[in-house]
Coordinates of N, CA and C in Angstrom, one line a residue:
X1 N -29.7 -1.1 -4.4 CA -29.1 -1.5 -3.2 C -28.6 -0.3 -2.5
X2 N -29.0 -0.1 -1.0 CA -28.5 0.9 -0.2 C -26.7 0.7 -0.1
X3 N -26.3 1.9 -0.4 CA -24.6 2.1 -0.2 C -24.4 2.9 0.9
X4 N -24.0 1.7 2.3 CA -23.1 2.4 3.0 C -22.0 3.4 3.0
X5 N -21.8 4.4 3.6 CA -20.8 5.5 4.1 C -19.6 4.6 4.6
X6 N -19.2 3.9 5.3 CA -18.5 3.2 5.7 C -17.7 2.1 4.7
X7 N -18.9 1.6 3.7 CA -18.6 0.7 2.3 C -17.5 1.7 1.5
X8 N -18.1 2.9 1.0 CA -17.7 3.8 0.2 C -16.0 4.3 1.2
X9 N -16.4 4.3 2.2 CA -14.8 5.3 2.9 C -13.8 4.2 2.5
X10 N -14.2 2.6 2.7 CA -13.1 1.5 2.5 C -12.6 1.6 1.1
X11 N -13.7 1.5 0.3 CA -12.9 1.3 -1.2 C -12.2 2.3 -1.8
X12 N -12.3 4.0 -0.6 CA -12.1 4.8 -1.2 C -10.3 5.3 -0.9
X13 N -10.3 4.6 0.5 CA -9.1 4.6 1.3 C -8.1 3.4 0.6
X14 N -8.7 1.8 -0.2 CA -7.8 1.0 -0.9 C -7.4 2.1 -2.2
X15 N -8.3 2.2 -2.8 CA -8.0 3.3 -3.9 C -6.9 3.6 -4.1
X16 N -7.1 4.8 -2.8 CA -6.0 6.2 -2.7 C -4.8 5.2 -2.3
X17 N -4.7 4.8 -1.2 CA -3.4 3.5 -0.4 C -2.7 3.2 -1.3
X18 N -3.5 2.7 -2.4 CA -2.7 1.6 -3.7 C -3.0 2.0 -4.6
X19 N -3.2 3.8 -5.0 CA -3.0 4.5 -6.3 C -1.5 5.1 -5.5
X20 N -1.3 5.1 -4.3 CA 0.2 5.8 -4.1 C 1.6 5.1 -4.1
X21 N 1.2 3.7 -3.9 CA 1.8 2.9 -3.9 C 2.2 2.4 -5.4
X22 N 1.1 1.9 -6.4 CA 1.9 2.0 -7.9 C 2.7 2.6 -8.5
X23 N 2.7 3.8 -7.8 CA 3.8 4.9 -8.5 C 5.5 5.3 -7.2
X24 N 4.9 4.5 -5.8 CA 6.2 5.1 -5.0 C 7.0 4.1 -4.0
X25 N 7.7 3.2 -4.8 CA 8.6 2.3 -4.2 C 8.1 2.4 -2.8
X26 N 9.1 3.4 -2.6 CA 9.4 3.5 -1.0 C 8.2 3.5 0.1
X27 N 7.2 4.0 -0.5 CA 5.8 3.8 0.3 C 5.3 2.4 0.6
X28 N 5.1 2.0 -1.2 CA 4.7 0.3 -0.8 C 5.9 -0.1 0.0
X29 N 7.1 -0.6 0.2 CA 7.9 -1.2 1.1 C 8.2 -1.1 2.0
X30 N 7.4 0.3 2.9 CA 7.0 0.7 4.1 C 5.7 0.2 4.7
X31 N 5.1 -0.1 3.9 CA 3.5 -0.4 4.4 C 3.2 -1.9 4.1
X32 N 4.1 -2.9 3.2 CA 3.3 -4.0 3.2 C 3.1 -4.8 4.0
X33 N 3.5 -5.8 4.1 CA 3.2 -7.0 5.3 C 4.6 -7.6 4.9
X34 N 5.8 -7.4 5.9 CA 6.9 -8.3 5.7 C 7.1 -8.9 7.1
X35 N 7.6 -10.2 7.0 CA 7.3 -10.7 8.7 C 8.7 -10.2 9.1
X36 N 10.1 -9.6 8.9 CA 11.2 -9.2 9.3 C 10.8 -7.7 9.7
X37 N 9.9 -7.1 9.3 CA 9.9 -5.7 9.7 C 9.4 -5.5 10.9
X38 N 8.0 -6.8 10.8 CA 6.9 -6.7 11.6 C 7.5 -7.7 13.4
X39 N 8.3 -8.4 12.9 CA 8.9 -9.0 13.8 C 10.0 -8.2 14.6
X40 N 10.0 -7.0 14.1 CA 10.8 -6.2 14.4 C 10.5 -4.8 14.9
X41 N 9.3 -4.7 14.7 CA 8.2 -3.9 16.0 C 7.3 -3.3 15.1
X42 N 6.9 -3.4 13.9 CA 6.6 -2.5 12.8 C 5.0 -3.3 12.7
X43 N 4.6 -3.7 13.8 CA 3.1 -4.1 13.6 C 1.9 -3.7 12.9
X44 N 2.1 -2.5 12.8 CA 1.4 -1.1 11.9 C 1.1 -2.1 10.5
X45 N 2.1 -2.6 10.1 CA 2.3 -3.3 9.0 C 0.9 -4.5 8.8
X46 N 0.2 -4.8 9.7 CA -0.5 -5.7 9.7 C -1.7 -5.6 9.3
X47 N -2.2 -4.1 9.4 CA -3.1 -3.2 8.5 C -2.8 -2.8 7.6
X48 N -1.6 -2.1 7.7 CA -1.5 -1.5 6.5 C -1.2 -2.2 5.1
X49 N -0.6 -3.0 4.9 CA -0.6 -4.1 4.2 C -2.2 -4.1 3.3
X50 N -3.6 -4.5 4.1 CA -4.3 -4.4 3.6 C -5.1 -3.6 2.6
X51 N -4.1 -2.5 2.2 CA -5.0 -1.6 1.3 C -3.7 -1.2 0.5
X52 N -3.2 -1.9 0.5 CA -2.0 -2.0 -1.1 C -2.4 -3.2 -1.8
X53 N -2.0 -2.9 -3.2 CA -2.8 -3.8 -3.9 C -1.4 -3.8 -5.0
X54 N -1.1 -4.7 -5.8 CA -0.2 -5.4 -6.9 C -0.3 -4.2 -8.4
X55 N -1.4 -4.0 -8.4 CA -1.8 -3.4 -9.5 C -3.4 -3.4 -9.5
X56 N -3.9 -2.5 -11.0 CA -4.9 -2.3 -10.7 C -6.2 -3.6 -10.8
X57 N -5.9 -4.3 -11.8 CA -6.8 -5.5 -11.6 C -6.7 -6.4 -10.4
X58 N -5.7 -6.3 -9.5 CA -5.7 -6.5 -8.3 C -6.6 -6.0 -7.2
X59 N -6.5 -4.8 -7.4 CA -7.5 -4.0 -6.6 C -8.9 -4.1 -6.9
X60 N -9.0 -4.1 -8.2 CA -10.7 -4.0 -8.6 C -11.0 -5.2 -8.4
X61 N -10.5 -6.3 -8.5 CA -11.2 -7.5 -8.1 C -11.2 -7.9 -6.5
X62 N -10.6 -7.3 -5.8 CA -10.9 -7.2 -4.5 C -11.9 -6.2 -4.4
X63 N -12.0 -5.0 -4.3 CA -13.2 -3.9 -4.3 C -14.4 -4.4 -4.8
X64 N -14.3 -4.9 -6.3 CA -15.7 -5.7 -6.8 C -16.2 -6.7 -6.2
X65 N -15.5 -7.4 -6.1 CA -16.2 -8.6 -4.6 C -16.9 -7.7 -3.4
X66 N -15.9 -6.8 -2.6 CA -16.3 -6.3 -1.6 C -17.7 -5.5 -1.7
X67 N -17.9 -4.7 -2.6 CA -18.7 -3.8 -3.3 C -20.0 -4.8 -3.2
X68 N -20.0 -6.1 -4.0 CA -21.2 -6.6 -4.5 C -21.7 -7.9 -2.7
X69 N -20.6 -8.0 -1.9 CA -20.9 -9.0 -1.0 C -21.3 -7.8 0.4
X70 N -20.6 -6.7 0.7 CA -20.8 -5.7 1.7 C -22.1 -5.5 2.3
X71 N -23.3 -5.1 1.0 CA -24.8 -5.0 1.6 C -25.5 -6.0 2.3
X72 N -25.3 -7.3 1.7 CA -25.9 -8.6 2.9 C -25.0 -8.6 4.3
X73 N -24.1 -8.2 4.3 CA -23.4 -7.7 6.1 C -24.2 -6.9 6.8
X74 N -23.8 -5.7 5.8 CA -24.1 -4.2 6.7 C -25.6 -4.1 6.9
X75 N -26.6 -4.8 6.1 CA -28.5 -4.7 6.0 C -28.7 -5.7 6.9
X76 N -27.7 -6.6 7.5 CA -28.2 -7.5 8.1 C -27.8 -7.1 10.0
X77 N -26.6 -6.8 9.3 CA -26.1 -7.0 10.8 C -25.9 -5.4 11.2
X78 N -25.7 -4.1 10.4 CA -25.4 -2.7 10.8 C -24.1 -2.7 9.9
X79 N -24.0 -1.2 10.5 CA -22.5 -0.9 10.1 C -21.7 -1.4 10.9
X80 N -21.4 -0.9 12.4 CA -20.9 -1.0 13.2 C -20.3 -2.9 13.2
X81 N -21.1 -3.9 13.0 CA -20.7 -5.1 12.4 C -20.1 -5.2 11.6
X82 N -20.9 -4.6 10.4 CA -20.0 -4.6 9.2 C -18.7 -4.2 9.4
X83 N -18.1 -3.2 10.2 CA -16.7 -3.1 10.1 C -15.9 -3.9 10.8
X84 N -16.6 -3.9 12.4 CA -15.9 -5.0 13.0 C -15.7 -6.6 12.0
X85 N -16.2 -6.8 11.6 CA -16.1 -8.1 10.2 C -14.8 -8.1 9.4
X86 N -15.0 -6.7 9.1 CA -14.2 -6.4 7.7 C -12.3 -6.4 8.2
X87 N -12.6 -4.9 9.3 CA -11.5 -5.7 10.2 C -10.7 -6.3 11.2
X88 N -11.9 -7.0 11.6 CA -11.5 -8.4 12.4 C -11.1 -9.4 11.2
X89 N -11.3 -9.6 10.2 CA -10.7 -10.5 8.8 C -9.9 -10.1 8.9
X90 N -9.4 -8.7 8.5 CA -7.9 -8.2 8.2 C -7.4 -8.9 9.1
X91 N -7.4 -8.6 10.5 CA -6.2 -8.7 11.6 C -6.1 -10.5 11.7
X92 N -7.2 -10.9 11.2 CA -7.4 -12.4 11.6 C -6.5 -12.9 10.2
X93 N -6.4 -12.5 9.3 CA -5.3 -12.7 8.1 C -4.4 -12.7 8.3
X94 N -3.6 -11.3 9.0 CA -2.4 -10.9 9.0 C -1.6 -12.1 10.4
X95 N -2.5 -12.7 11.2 CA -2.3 -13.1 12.6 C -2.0 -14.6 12.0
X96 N -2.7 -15.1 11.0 CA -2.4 -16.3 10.3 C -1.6 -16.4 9.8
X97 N -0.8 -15.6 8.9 CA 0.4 -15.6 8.0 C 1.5 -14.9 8.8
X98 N 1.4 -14.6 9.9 CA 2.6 -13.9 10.5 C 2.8 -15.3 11.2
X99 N 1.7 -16.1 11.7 CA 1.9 -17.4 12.8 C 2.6 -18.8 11.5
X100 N 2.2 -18.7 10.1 CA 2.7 -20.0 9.5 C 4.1 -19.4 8.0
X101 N 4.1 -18.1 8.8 CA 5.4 -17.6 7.9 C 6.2 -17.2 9.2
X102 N 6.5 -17.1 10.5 CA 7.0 -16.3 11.0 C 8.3 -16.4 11.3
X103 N 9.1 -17.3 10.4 CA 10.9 -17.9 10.2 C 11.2 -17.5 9.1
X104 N 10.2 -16.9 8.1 CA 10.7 -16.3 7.0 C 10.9 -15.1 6.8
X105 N 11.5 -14.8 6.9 CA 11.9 -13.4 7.7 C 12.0 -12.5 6.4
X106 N 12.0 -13.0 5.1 CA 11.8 -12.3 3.5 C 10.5 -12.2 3.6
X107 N 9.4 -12.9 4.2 CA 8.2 -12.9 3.3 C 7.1 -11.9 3.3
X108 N 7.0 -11.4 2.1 CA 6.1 -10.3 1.9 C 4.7 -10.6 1.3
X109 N 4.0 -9.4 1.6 CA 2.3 -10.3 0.9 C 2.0 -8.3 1.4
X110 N 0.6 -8.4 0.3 CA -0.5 -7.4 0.6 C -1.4 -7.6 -0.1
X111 N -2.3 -7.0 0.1 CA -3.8 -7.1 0.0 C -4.9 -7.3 0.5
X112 N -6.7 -6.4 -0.1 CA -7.1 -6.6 1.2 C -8.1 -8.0 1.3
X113 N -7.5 -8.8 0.6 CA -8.2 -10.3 0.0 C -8.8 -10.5 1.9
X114 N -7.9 -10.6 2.6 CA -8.1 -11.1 4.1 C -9.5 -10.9 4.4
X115 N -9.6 -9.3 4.4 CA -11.1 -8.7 5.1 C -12.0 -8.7 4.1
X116 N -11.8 -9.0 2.6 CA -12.8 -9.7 1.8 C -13.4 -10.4 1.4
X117 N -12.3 -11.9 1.7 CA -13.1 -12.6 2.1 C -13.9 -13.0 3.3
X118 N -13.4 -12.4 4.5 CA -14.2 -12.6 5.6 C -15.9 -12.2 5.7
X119 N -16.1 -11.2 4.4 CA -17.1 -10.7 4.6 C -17.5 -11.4 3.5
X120 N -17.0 -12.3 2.6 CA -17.8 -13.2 1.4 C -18.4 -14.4 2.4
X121 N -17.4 -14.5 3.2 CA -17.9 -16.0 4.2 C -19.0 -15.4 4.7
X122 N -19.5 -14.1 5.8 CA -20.1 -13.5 6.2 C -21.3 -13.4 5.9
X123 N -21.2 -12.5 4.4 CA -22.6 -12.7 4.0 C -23.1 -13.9 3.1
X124 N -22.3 -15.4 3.2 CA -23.0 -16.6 2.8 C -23.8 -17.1 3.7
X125 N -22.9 -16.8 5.2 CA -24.0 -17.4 6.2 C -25.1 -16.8 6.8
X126 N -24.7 -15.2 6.1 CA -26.1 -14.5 6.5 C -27.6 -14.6 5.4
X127 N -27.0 -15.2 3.9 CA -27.7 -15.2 3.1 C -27.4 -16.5 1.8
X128 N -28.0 -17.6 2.8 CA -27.9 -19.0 2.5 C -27.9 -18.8 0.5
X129 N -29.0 -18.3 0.1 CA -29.3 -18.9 -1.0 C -29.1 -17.9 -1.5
X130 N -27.8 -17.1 -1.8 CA -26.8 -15.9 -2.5 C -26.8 -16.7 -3.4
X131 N -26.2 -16.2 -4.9 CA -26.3 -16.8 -5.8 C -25.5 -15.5 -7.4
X132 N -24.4 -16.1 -7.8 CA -23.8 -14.6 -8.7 C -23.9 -15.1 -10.1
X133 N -24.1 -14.1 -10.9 CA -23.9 -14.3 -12.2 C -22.6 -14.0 -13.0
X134 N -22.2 -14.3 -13.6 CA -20.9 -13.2 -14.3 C -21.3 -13.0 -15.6
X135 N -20.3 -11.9 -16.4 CA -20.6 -11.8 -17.6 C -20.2 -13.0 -18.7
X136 N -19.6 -13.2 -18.5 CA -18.9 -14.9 -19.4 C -20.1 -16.0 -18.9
X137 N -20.9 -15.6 -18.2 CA -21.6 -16.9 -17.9 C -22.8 -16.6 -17.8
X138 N -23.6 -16.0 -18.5 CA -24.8 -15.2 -18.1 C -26.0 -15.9 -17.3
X139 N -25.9 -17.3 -18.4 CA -26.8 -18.1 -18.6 C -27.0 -19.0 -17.0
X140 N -25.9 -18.8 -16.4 CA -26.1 -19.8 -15.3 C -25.8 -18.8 -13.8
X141 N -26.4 -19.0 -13.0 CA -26.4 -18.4 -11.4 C -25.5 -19.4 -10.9
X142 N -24.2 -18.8 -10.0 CA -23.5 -19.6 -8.9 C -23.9 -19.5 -7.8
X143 N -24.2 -20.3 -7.2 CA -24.4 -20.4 -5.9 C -23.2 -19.7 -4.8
X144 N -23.3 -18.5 -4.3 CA -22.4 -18.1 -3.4 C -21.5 -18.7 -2.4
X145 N -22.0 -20.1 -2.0 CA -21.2 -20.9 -1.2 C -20.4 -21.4 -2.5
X146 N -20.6 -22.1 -3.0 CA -19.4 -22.6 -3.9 C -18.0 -21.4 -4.3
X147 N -18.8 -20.2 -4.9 CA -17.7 -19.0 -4.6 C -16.9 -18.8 -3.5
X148 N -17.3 -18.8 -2.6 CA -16.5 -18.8 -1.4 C -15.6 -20.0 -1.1
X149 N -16.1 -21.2 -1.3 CA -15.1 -22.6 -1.2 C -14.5 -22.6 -2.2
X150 N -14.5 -22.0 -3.6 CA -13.8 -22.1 -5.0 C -12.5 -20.7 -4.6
X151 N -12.8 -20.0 -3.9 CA -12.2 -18.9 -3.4 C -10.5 -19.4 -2.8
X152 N -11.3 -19.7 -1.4 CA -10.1 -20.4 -1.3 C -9.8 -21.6 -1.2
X153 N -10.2 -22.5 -2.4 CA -9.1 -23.6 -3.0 C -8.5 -23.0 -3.8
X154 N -9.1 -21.3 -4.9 CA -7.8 -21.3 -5.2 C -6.6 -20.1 -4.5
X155 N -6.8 -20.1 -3.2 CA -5.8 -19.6 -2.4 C -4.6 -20.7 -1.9
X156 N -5.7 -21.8 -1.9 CA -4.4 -23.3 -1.7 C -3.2 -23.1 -2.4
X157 N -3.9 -22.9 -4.0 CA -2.8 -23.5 -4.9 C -1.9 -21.9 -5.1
X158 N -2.3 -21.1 -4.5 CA -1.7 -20.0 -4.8 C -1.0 -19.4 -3.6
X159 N -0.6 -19.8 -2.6 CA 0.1 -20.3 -1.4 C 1.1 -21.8 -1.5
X160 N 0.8 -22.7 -2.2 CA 1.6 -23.7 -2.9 C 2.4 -23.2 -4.0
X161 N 2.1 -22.4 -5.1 CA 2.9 -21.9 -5.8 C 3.9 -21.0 -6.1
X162 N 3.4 -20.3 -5.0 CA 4.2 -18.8 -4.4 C 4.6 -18.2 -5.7
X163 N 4.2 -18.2 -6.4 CA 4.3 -16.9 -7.8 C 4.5 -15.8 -7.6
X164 N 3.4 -15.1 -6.8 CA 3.1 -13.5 -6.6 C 3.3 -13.4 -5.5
X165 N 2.7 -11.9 -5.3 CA 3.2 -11.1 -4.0 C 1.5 -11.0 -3.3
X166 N 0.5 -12.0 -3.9 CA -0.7 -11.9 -3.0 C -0.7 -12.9 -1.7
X167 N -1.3 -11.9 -0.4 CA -1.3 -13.0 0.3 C -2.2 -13.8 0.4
X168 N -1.9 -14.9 -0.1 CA -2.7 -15.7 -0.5 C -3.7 -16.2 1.4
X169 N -2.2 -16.8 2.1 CA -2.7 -17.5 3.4 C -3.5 -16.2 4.4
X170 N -3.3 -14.8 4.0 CA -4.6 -14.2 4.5 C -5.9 -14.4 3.9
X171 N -6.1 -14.7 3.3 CA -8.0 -15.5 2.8 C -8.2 -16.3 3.4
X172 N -7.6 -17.0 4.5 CA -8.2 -18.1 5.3 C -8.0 -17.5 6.4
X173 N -7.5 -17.0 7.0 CA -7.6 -16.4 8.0 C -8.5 -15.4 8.4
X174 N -8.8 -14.5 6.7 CA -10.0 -13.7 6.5 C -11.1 -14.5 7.2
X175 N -11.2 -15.4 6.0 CA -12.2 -16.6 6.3 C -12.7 -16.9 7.1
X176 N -11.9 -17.5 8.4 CA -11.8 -17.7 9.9 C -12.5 -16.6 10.4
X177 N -12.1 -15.3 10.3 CA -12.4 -14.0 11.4 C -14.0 -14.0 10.7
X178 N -14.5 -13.9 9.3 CA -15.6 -13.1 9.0 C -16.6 -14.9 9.4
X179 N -16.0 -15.6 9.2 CA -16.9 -17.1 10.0 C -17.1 -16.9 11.2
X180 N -16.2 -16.7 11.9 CA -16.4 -17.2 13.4 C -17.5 -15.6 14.1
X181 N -16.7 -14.2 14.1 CA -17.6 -13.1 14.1 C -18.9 -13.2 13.7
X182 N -19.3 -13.9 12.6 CA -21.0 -13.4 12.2 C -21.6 -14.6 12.9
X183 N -21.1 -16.0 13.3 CA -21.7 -16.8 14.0 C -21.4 -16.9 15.4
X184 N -21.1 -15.5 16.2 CA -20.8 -15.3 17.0 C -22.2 -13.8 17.0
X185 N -22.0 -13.3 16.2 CA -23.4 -12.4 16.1 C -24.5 -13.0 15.6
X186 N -24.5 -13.9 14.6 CA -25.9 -14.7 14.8 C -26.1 -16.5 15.4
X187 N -25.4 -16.4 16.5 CA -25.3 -18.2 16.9 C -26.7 -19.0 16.4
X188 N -28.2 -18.2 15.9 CA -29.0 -19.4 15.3 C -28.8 -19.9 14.0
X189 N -27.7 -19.0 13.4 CA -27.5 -20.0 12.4 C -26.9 -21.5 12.5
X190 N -26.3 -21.7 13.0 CA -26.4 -22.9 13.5 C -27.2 -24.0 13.6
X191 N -28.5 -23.4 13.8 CA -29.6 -24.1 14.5 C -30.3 -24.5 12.8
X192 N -30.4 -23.0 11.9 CA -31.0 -22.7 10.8 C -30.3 -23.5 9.9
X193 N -29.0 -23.1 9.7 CA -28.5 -23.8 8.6 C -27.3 -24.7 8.7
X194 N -27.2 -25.8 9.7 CA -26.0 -26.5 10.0 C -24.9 -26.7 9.2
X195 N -25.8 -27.7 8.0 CA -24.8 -28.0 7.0 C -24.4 -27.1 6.4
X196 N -24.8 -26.3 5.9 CA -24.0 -24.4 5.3 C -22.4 -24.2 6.1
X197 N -23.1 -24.4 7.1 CA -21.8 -24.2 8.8 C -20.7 -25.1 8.3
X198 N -21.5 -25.9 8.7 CA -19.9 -27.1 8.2 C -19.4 -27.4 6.5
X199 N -20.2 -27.0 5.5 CA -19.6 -26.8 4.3 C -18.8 -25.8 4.5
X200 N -18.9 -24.8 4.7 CA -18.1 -23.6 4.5 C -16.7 -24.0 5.7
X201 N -16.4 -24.3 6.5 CA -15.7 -24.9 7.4 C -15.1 -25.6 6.4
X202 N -15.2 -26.6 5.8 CA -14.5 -27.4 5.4 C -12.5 -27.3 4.6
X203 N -13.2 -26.0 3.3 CA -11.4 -25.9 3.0 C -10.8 -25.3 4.0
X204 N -11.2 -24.7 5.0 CA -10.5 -24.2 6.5 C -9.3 -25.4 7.4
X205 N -10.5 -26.3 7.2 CA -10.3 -27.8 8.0 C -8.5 -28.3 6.8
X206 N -9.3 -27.9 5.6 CA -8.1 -28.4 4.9 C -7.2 -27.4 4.8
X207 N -6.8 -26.8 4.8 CA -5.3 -25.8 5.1 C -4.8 -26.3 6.5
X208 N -5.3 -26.2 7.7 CA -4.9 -26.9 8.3 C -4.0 -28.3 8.7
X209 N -4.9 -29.0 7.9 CA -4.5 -30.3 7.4 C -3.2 -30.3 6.8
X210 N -3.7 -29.7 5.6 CA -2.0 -29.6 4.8 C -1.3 -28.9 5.4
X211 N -1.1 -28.1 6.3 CA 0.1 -27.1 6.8 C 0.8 -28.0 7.6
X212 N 0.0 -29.0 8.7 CA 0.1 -29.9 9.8 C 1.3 -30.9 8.9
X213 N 0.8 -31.0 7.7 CA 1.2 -32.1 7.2 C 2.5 -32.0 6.0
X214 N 2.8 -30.4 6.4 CA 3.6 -30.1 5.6 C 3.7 -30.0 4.2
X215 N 2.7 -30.0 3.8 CA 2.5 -29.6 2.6 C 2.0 -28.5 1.6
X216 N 2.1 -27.2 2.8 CA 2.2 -25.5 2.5 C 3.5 -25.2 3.1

């Protein structure tokens, strides 16, 4: 698989971001996503946020997704897409959780889950019949759309539980930006693969639902 320049500068920039950040208080609490800072003119925070990470299996599991879903973007649609994707997710994350957190003036989140998944949505609908293996599972192929909807249901429950410091409600926002962007660069999918369109729509539909309904 061809590796983008552009692929490699991202994962190289989360890296460094959130190798300086495990070791320097004061950096991470300058740069994450808190809606009292940001509300308070520190917008900067809305990117920057995206390339701090909790720790290191935090990071590699965001980068490994990005890493293995990136080439169906960038081979399909360019670079130049591919980034606009990656951060139009971001900003489409940070614009979701600043709009359904924005009275909570404590609430902090990072990571670059937002623009990663926008580009797992991205390249499902650019490449219907994606399909991953893992090592715990050798024996069986997952279908990429179920990844992506198993993705964020479990962002539901992890936005319901509020445990950690991941933002969870940027994966749907991701989600939104890297959906709406590639069927906005390719509108025949639509025509090609409807039902894909509206499966993947669906846990969208339901965050909505439950937020409306008070129950995030």
């Amino acid at each position: 698989m061809d590796v983008s320049l552009f692929l490699l500068a991202i994962l190289a920039a989360n890296g460094i971001v959130s190798y300086i950040g495990f070791s320097d208080a004061h950096f991470f609490r300058k740069y994450e996503f808190h809606i009292g800072s940001i509300r308070s003119g520190e917008q900067y925070r809305m990117v920057s946020s995206g390339f701090l990470h909790g720790d290191v299996a935090h990071l590699a599991f965001n980068m490994i997704s990005l890493y293995f879903f990136a080439h169906y973007v960038y081979n399909e649609l360019g670079n130049f897409s591919f980034l606009l994707i990656y951060f139009g997710s971001l900003i489409f994350g940070s614009l979701l959780t600043l709009a359904m957190h924005k009275d909570d003036y404590s609430y902090r989140a990072i990571g670059a889950s937002g623009a990663v998944t926008g580009i797992i949505y991205s390249a499902i609908l650019l490449e219907p019949n994606l399909s991953l293996s893992f090592i715990f599972l050798p024996m069986f192929d997952i279908p990429g759309y179920l990844f992506g909807i198993g993705y964020l249901l479990y962002s539901i429950y992890g936005m319901r539980a509020k445990n950690d410091n991941i933002g969870h409600t940027a994966h749907f926002g991701g989600a939104v930006g890297g959906y709406v962007l590639t069927l906005m660069k390719q509108p025949e999918i639509f025509s090609e693969n409807l039902f894909l369109v509206i499966l993947l729509a669906l846990p969208i539909v339901a965050l909505f639902v439950l937020d409306r309904s008070g129950k995030i």
